[in-house]
Coordinates of C-alpha atoms and ligand atoms in Angstrom, one line a residue:
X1 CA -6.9 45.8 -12.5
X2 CA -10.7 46.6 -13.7
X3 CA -9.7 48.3 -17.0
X4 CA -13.6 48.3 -18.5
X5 CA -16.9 48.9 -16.8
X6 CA -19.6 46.3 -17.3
X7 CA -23.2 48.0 -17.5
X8 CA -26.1 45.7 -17.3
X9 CA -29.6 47.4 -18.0
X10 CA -32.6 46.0 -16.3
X11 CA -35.1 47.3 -18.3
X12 CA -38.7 46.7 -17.1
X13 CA -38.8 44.3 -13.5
X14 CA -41.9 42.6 -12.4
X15 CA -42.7 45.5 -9.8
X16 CA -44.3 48.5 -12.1
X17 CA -47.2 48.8 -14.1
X18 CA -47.6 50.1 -17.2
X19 CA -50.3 52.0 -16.1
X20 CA -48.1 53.8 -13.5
X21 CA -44.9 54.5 -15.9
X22 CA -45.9 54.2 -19.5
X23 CA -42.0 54.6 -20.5
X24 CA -41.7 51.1 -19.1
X25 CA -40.8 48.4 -22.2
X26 CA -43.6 45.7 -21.8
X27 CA -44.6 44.3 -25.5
X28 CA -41.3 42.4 -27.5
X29 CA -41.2 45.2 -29.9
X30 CA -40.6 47.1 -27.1
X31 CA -37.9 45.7 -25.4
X32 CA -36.2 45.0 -28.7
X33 CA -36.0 48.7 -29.2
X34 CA -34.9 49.4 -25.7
X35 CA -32.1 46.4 -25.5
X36 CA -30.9 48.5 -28.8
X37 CA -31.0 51.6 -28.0
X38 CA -29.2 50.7 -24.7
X39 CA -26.3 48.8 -26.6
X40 CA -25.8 51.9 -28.6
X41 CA -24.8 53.9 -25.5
X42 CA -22.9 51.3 -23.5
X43 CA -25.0 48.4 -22.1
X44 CA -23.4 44.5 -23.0
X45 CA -25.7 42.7 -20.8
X46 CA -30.0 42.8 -20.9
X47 CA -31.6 41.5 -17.6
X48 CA -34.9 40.4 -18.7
X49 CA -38.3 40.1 -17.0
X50 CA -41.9 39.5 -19.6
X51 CA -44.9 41.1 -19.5
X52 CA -47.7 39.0 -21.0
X53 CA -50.7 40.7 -23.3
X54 CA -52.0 42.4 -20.7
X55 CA -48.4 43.7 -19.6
X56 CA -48.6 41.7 -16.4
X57 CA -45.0 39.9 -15.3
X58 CA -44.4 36.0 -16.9
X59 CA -42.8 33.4 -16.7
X60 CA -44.5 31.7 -19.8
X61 CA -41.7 29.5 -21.3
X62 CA -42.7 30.1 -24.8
X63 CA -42.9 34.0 -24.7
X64 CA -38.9 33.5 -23.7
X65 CA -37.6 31.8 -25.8
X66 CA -39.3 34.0 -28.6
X67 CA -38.0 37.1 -26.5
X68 CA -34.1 35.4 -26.3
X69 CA -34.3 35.0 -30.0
X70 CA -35.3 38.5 -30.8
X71 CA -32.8 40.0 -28.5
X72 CA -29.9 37.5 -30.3
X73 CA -31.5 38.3 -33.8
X74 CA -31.8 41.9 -33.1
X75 CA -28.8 43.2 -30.5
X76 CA -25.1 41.1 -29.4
X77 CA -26.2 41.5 -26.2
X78 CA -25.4 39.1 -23.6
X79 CA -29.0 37.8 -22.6
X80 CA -29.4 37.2 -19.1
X81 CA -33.0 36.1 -18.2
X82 CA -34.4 36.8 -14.6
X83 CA -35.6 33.6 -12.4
X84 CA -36.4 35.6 -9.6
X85 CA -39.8 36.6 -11.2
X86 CA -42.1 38.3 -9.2
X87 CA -42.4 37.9 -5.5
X88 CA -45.5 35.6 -6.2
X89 CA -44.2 33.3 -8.4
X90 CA -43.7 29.6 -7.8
X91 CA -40.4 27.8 -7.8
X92 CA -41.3 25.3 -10.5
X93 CA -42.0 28.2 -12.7
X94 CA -38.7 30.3 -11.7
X95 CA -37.1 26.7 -12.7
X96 CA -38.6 26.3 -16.3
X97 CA -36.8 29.6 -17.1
X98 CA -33.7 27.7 -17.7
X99 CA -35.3 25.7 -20.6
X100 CA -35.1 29.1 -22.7
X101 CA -31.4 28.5 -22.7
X102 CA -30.1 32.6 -22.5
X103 CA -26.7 33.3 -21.5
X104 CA -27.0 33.9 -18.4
X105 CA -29.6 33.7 -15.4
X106 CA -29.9 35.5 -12.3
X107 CA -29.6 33.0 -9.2
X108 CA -31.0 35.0 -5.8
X109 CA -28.2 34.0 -2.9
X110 CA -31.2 34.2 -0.1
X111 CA -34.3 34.9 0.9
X112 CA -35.2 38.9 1.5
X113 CA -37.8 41.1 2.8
X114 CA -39.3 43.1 -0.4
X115 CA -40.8 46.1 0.9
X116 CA -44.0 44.4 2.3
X117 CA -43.4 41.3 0.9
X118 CA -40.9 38.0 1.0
X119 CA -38.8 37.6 -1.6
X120 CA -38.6 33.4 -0.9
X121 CA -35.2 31.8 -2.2
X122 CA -35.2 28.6 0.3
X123 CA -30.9 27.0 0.4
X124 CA -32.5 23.6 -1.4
X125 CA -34.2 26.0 -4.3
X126 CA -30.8 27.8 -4.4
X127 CA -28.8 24.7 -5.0
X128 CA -31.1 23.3 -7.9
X129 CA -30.9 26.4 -9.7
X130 CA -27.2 26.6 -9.5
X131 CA -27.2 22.8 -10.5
X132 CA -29.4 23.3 -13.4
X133 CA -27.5 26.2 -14.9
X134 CA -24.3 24.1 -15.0
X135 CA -26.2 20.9 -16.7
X136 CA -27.3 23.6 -19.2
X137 CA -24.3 25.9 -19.5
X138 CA -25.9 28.9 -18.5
X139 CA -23.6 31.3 -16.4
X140 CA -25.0 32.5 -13.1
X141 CA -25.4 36.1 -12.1
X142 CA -25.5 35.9 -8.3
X143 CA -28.0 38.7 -6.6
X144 CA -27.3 39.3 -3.2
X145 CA -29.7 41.2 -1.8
X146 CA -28.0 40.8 1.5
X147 CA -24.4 40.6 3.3
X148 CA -25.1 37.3 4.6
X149 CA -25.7 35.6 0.7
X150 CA -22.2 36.4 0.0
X151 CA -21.4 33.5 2.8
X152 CA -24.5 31.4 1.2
X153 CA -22.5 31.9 -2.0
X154 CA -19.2 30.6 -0.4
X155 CA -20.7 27.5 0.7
X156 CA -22.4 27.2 -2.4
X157 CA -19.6 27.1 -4.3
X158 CA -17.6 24.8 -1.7
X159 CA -19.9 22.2 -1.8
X160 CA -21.5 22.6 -5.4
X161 CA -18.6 23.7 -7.3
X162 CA -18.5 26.7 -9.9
X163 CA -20.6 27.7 -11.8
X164 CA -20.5 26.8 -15.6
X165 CA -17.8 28.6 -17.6
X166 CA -16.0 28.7 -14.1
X167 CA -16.2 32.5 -13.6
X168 CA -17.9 33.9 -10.4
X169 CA -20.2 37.1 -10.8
X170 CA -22.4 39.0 -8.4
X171 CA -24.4 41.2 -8.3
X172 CA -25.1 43.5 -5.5
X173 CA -28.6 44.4 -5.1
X174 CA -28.7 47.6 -2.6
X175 CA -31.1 49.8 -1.5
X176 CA -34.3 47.3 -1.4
X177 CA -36.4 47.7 1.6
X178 CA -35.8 44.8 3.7
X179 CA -32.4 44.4 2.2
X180 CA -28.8 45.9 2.7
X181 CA -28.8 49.5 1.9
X182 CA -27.4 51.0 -0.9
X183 CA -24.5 52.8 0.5
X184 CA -20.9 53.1 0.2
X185 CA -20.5 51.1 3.5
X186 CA -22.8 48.5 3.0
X187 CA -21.2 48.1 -0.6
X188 CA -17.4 48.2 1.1
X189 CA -18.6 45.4 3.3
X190 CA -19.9 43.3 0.5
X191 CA -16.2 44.0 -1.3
X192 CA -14.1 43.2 2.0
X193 CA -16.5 39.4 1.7
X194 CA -15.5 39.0 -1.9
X195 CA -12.1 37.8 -0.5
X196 CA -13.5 34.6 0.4
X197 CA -14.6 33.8 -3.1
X198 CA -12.3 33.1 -6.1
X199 CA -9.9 35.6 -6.2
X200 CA -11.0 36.4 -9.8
X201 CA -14.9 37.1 -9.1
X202 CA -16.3 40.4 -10.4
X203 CA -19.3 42.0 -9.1
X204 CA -21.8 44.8 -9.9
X205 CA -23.9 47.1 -8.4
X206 CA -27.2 48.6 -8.5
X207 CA -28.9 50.5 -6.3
X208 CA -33.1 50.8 -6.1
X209 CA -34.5 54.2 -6.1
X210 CA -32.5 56.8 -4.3
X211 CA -29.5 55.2 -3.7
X212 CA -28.6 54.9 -7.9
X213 CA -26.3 57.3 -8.0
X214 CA -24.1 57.1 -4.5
X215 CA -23.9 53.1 -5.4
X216 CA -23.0 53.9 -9.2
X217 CA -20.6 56.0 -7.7
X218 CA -19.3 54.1 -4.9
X219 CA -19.2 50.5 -7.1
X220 CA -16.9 52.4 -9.8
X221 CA -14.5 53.7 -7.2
X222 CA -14.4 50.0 -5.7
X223 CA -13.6 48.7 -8.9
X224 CA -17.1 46.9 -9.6
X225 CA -19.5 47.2 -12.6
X226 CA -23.0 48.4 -13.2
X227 CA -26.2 47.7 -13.1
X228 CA -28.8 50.7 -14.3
X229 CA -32.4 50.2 -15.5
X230 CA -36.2 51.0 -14.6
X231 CA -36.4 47.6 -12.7
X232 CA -34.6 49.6 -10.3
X233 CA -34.9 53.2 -10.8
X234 CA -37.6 55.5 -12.1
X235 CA -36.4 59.2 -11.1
X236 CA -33.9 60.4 -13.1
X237 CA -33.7 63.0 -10.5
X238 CA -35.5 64.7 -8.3
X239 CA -39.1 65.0 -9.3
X240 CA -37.9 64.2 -12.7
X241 CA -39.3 60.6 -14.3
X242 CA -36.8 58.6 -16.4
X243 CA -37.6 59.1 -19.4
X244 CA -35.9 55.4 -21.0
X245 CA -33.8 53.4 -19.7
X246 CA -31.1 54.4 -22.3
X247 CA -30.8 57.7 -20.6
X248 CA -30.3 55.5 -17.4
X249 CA -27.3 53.5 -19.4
X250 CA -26.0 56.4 -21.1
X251 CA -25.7 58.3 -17.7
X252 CA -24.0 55.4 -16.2
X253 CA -21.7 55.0 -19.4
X254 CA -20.9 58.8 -19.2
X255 CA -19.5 58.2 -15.5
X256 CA -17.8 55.0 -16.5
X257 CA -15.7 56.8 -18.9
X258 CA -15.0 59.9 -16.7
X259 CA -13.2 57.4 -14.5
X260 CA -11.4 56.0 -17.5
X261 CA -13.2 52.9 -17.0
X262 CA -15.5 52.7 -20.4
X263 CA -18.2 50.5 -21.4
X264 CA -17.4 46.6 -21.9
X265 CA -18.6 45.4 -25.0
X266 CA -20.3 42.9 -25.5
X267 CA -17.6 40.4 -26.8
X268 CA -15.3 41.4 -24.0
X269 CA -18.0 40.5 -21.6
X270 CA -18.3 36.8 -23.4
X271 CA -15.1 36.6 -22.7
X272 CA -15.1 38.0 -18.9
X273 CA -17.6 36.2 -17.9
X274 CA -17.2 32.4 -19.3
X275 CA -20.5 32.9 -21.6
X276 CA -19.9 29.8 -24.6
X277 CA -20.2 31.2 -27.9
X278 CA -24.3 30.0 -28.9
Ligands
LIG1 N1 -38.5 40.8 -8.9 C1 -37.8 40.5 -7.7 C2 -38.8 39.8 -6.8 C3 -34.1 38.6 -10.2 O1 -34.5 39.1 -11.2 O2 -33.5 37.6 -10.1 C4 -36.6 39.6 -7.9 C5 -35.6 40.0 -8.9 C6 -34.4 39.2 -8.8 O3 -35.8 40.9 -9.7
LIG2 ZN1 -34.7 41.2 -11.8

């Protein structure tokens, strides 16, 4: 029984610019302020993508490992650093993430279609990511994007073994155009395929653009957690900008709590999710 609700926020993506939504966190100081004003109204985990100087997405190794020591200074969030990247960005780069030691990392189950673009995540570059992370005790998050990376996950674990601190968590990625949508079905179906992973794997659920709120919705009934943020949503509602992504988390913490399912902190999510005490 799912007695807490895990929110992640996703703060800032490598999609939008500045330019286009100023409320977007792209300098440190910025996402500092963000990951704490998100904490305060329910978030335990930060998914991170950088901006550089000129607020354009990096992977620069050393702007990481300044930005996972100013979240750990600054918040007890659980930081979880992205190595998807931007669509454009090489493998070797998406593989020096790791040496920021955060966490937690996402891992991308599968190659997708990203609106006009591919998001490339080849089986081989799968498996070295999952291998690094358990050399360097960094727990997975597992995006699925797609129906079909839930069985890439299987046989990842089958012939890999799990992941470092042993505890399996997805996250469903719904409503991306070339993905699965983000719809009650489509996020039943991915539940019904949990069955074949350990029968103690958790998953969340976020769903780009429109389909926030039926997938916030639809994962809480299914007994999943959240993921909320402006990586994946920037109406609040219709023709109404987000204003921060707090009001994002504290919209998702309000309905977490209606359905007597409150907020995780951010010890009990150590603890959920195998994350070693740094
Ligand atoms: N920006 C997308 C291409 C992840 O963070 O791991 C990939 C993404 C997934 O956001
Ligand atoms: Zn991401």
């Amino acid at each position: 029984m799912t007695t807490t609700t895990l929110i992640t926020v996703a703060p800032t993506g490598a999609e939008s610019s500045k330019a286009d939504v100023p409320a977007l966190p792209v300098t440190l100081d910025e996402l500092v302020i963000t990951a704490q004003e998100c904490r305060a109204v329910g978030a335990s985990v930060i998914h991170v993508h950088l901006r550089d100087a000129q607020a354009q997405p990096s992977l620069d190794l050393g702007l990481l490992r300044e930005a996972v020591a100013a979240l750990r200074a600054e918040t007890d969030l659980v930081v979880q650093l992205s190595t998807g990247g931007a669509v454009t960005d090489p493998e070797a780069d998406r593989l020096r993430v790791l040496g920021a030691e955060p966490d937690m990392a996402s891992c991308t189950m599968g190659t997708v279609n990203f609106g006009d673009d591919v998001f490339l995540n080849r089986w081989e570059f799968v498996v070295e990511l999952h291998a690094r992370m358990q050399e360097r005790e960094i727990v997975p998050e597992y995006e699925i994007f797609d129906l079909g990376h839930l069985t890439a996950l299987q046989k990842l674990l089958d012939r890999y073994g799990p992941p470092a601190g042993g505890h399996v968590h997805v996250d469903l990625v719904m409503g991306v155009p070339g993905g699965m949508p983000g719809t009650t079905e489509a996020l039943v179906a991915c539940k019904q395929a949990l069955r074949d992973l350990p029968s103690d794997t958790t998953f969340s659920a976020t769903g780009v653009g429109r389909s926030t709120l039926p997938v916030l919705l639809a994962s809480l009934s299914a007994g999943g957690h959240l993921r909320v943020g402006m990586e994946d949503t920037l109406t609040y509602a219709k023709g109404q900008p987000v204003e921060s992504n707090a009001q994002l988390v504290a919209r998702a913490a309000g309905f977490a709590r209606l359905a007597q399912r409150p907020p995780t902190t951010p010890d009990e999510a150590r603890a959920m999710l195998g994350i070693k005490a740094v």
